[in-house]
Structures are given as structure tokens and as C-alpha cells.
Short mmCIF file of C-alpha atoms in Angstrom, two decimals:
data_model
loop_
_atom_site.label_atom_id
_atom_site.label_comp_id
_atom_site.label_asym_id
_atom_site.label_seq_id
_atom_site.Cartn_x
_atom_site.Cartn_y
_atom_site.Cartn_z
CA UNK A 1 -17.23 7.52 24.21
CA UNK A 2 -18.02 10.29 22.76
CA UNK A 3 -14.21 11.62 21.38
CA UNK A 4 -14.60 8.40 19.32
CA UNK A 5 -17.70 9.51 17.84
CA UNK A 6 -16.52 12.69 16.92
CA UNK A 7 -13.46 11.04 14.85
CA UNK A 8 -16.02 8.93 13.00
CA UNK A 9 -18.11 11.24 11.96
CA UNK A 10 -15.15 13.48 11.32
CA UNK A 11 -14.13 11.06 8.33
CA UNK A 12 -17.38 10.12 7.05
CA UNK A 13 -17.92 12.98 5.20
CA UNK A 14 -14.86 11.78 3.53
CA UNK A 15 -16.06 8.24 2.44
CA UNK A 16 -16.00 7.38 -1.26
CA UNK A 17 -13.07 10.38 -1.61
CA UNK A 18 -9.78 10.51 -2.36
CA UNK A 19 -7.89 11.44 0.53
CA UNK A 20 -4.47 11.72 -1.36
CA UNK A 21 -1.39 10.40 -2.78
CA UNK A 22 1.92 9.42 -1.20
CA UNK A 23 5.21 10.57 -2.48
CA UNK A 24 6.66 8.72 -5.66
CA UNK A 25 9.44 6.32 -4.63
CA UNK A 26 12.18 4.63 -7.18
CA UNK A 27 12.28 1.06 -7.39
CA UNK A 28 15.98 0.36 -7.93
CA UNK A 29 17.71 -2.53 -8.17
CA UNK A 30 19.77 -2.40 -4.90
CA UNK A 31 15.91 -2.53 -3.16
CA UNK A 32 15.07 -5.19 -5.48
CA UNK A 33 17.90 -6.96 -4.88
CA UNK A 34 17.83 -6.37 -0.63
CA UNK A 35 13.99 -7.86 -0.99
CA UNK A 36 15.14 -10.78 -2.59
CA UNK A 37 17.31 -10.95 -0.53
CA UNK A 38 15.63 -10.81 2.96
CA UNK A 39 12.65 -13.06 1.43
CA UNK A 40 14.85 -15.60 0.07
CA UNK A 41 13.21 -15.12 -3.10
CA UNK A 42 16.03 -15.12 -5.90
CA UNK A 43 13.83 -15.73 -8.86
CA UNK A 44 15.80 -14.43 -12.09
CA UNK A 45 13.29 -11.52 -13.02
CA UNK A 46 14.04 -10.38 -10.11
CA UNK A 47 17.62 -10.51 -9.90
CA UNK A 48 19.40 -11.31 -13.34
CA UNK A 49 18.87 -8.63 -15.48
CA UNK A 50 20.48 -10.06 -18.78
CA UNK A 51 18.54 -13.43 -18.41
CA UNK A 52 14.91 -11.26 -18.12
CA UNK A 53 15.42 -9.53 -21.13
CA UNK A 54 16.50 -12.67 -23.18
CA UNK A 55 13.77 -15.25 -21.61
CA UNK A 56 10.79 -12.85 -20.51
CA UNK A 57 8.57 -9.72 -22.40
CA UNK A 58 9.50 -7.76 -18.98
CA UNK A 59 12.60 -5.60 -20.72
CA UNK A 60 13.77 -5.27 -17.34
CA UNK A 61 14.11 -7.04 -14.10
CA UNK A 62 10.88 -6.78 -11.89
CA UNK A 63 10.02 -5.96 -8.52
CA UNK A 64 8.32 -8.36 -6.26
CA UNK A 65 4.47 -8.08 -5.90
CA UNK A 66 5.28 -8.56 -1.87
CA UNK A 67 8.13 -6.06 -1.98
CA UNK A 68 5.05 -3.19 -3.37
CA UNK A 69 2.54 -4.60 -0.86
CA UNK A 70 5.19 -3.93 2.21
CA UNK A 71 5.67 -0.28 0.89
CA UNK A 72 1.39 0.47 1.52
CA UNK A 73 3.04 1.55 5.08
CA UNK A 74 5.23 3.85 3.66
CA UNK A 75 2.18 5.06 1.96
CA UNK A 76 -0.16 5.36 4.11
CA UNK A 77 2.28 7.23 6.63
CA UNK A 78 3.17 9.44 3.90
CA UNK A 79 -1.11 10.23 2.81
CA UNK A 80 -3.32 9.41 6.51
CA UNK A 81 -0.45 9.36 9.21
CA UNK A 82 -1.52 9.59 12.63
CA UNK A 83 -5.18 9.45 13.70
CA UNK A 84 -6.31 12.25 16.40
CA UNK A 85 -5.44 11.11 19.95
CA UNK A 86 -4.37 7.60 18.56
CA UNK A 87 -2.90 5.22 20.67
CA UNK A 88 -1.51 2.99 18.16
CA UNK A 89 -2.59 1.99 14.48
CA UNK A 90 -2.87 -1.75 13.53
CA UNK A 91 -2.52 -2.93 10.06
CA UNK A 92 -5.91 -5.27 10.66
CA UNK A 93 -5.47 -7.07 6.52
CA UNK A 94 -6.67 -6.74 3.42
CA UNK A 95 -10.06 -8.22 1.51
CA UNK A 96 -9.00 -7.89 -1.69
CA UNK A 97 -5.00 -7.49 -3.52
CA UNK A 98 -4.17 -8.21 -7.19
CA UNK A 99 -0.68 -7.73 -9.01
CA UNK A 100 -2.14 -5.88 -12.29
CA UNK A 101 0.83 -4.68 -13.71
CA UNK A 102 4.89 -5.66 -12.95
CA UNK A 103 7.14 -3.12 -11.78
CA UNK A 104 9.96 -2.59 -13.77
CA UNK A 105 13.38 -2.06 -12.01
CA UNK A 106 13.70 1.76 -11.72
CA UNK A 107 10.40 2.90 -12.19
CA UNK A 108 8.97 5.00 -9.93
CA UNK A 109 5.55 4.17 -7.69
CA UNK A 110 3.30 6.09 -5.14
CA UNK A 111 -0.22 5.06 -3.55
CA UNK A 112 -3.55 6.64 -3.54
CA UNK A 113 -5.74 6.13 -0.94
CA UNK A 114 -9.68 6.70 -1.04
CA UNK A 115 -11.97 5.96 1.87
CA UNK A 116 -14.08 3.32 1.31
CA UNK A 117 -15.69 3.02 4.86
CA UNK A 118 -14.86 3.84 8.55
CA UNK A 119 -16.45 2.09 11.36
CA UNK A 120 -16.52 1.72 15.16
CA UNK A 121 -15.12 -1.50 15.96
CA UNK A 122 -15.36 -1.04 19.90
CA UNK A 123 -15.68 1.86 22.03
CA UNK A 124 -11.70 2.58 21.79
CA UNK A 125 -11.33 1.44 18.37
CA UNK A 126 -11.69 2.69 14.33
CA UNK A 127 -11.64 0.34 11.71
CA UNK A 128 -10.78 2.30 8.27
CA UNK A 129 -11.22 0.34 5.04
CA UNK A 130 -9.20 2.17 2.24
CA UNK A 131 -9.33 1.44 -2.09
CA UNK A 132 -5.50 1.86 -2.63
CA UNK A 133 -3.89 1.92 -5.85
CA UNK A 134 -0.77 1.63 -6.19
CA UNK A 135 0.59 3.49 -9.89
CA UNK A 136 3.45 3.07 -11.95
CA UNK A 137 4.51 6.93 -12.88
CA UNK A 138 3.91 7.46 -17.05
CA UNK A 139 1.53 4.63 -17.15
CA UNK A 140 -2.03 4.31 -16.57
CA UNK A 141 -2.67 0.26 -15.95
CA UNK A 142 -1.88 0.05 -12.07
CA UNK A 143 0.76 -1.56 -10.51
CA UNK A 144 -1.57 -3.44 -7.98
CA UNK A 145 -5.02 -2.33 -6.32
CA UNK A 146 -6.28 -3.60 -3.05
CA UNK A 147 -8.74 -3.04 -0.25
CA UNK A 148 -6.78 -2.42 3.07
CA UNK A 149 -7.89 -2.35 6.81
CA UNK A 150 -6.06 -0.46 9.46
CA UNK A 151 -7.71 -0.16 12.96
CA UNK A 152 -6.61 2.75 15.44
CA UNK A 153 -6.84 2.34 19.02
CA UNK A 154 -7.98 5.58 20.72
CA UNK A 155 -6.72 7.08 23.74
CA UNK A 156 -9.67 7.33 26.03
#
């Protein structure tokens, strides 16, 4: 197919770049709290704010290293959004995530995306393999880094 061809080589040129950086979004305590929440996961540096301080060097309660993973949509919709004549994008893993740095309740976080590599996967499909960082505003150690593949499905 040649419209698939076209994309690809539309985004090669943009391999090894960075394509941008998402909004910054506050990590309060009520999202915190609703993660915990939903996950079942009521660990107290997550939810007892008197406790962390007293038992832990964290100053502050901390957000889940799942609850910043699950906001590399938000991200990604906020930096790539929609592919040209995509059918629908598919959130195909990751290779690589680490948790370098907690997030502290209300600090605030955004992604950056670079383009590691994009592929054809099939004659309808684009695999994308993006280094995203995700960073804690006012400090320069990472929240958490990963390598993260999304495949879109072209329309033929």
C-alpha cells in the first residue's frame, strides 16, 4: 500500500527527535487517593500523609508508579494524537519501564516523547517505538523513563 509508505517515511525523518512534550498535570491527593482506590492499593505512602512523613524520607505522600504509567495516554494524546487516516491506535507494550524518582503528592508531571523507531508491521499497520520520559516540574532526575509501542491500524 502505498498511503502506508508515505506515513512511514513521513516520520522517519523524525527518528532519534523529540517530537514534544505533553501538558504538565498536578498530582493531587484526591487522584492519588481515587488510584488507590480503584487498584486496591492502600499502601500508607500513598494514602496517610502524617504516617509518610514520620516513617519514610518521602516528605510527602507518593503517587503510584502504575498511576504515572496509566497517564502515558494522556500524554501521548496530548504530544502524537491521531495518526493520518488512522483507523484505530493500539497501545502494543512497553520493552523497557523504571520508577527513577517518586512523585510527590502535588507535584506537577508531563511526558516527552522522542521517536526511537517506526516500522511497518503489515501492510495496514505502523508500529511506533517512542523514549518517553516522564519529568517531575523543578527537578531534573525523572520521574520514570520507558520505551513504549503503539501500533496504528490504517484505513486502506
Amino acid at each position: 500500500m502505498k498511503n502506508i509508505d508515505n506515513l512511514i517515511n513521513n516520520y522517519k525523518n523524525k527518528e532519534g527527535k523529540v517530537i514534544g512534550k505533553s501538558n504538565w498535570i498536578k498530582i493531587d491527593q484526591k487522584i492519588i487517593s481515587n488510584f488507590a482506590n480503584i487498584t486496591m492499593d492502600d499502601q500508607f505512602i500513598h494514602l496517610d500523609h502524617e504516617r509518610t512523613i514520620k516513617e519514610t524520607h518521602f516528605g510527602s505522600t507518593i503517587a503510584h508508579g502504575f498511576l504515572i504509567l496509566s497517564l502515558c495516554t494522556k500524554f501521548f494524546v496530548d504530544v502524537v494524537g491521531p495518526v493520518k487516516n488512522e483507523k484505530m491506535g493500539i497501545n502494543y507494550g512497553f520493552n523497557k519501564v523504571r520508577f527513577v524518582n517518586p512523585v510527590k503528592c502535588n507535584d506537577k508531571i508531563r511526558g516527552v516523547f522522542e521517536l526511537r523507531e517506526v516500522s511497518k508491521r503489515s501492510q495496514s499497520e505502523i508500529l511506533f517505538n517512542h523514549n518517553l520520559n516522564i519529568e517531575i516540574e523543578g527537578i531534573e532526575k525523572p520521574a520514570m523513563v520507558c520505551e513504549w509501542l503503539n501500533l496504528s491500524v490504517i484505513n486502506d
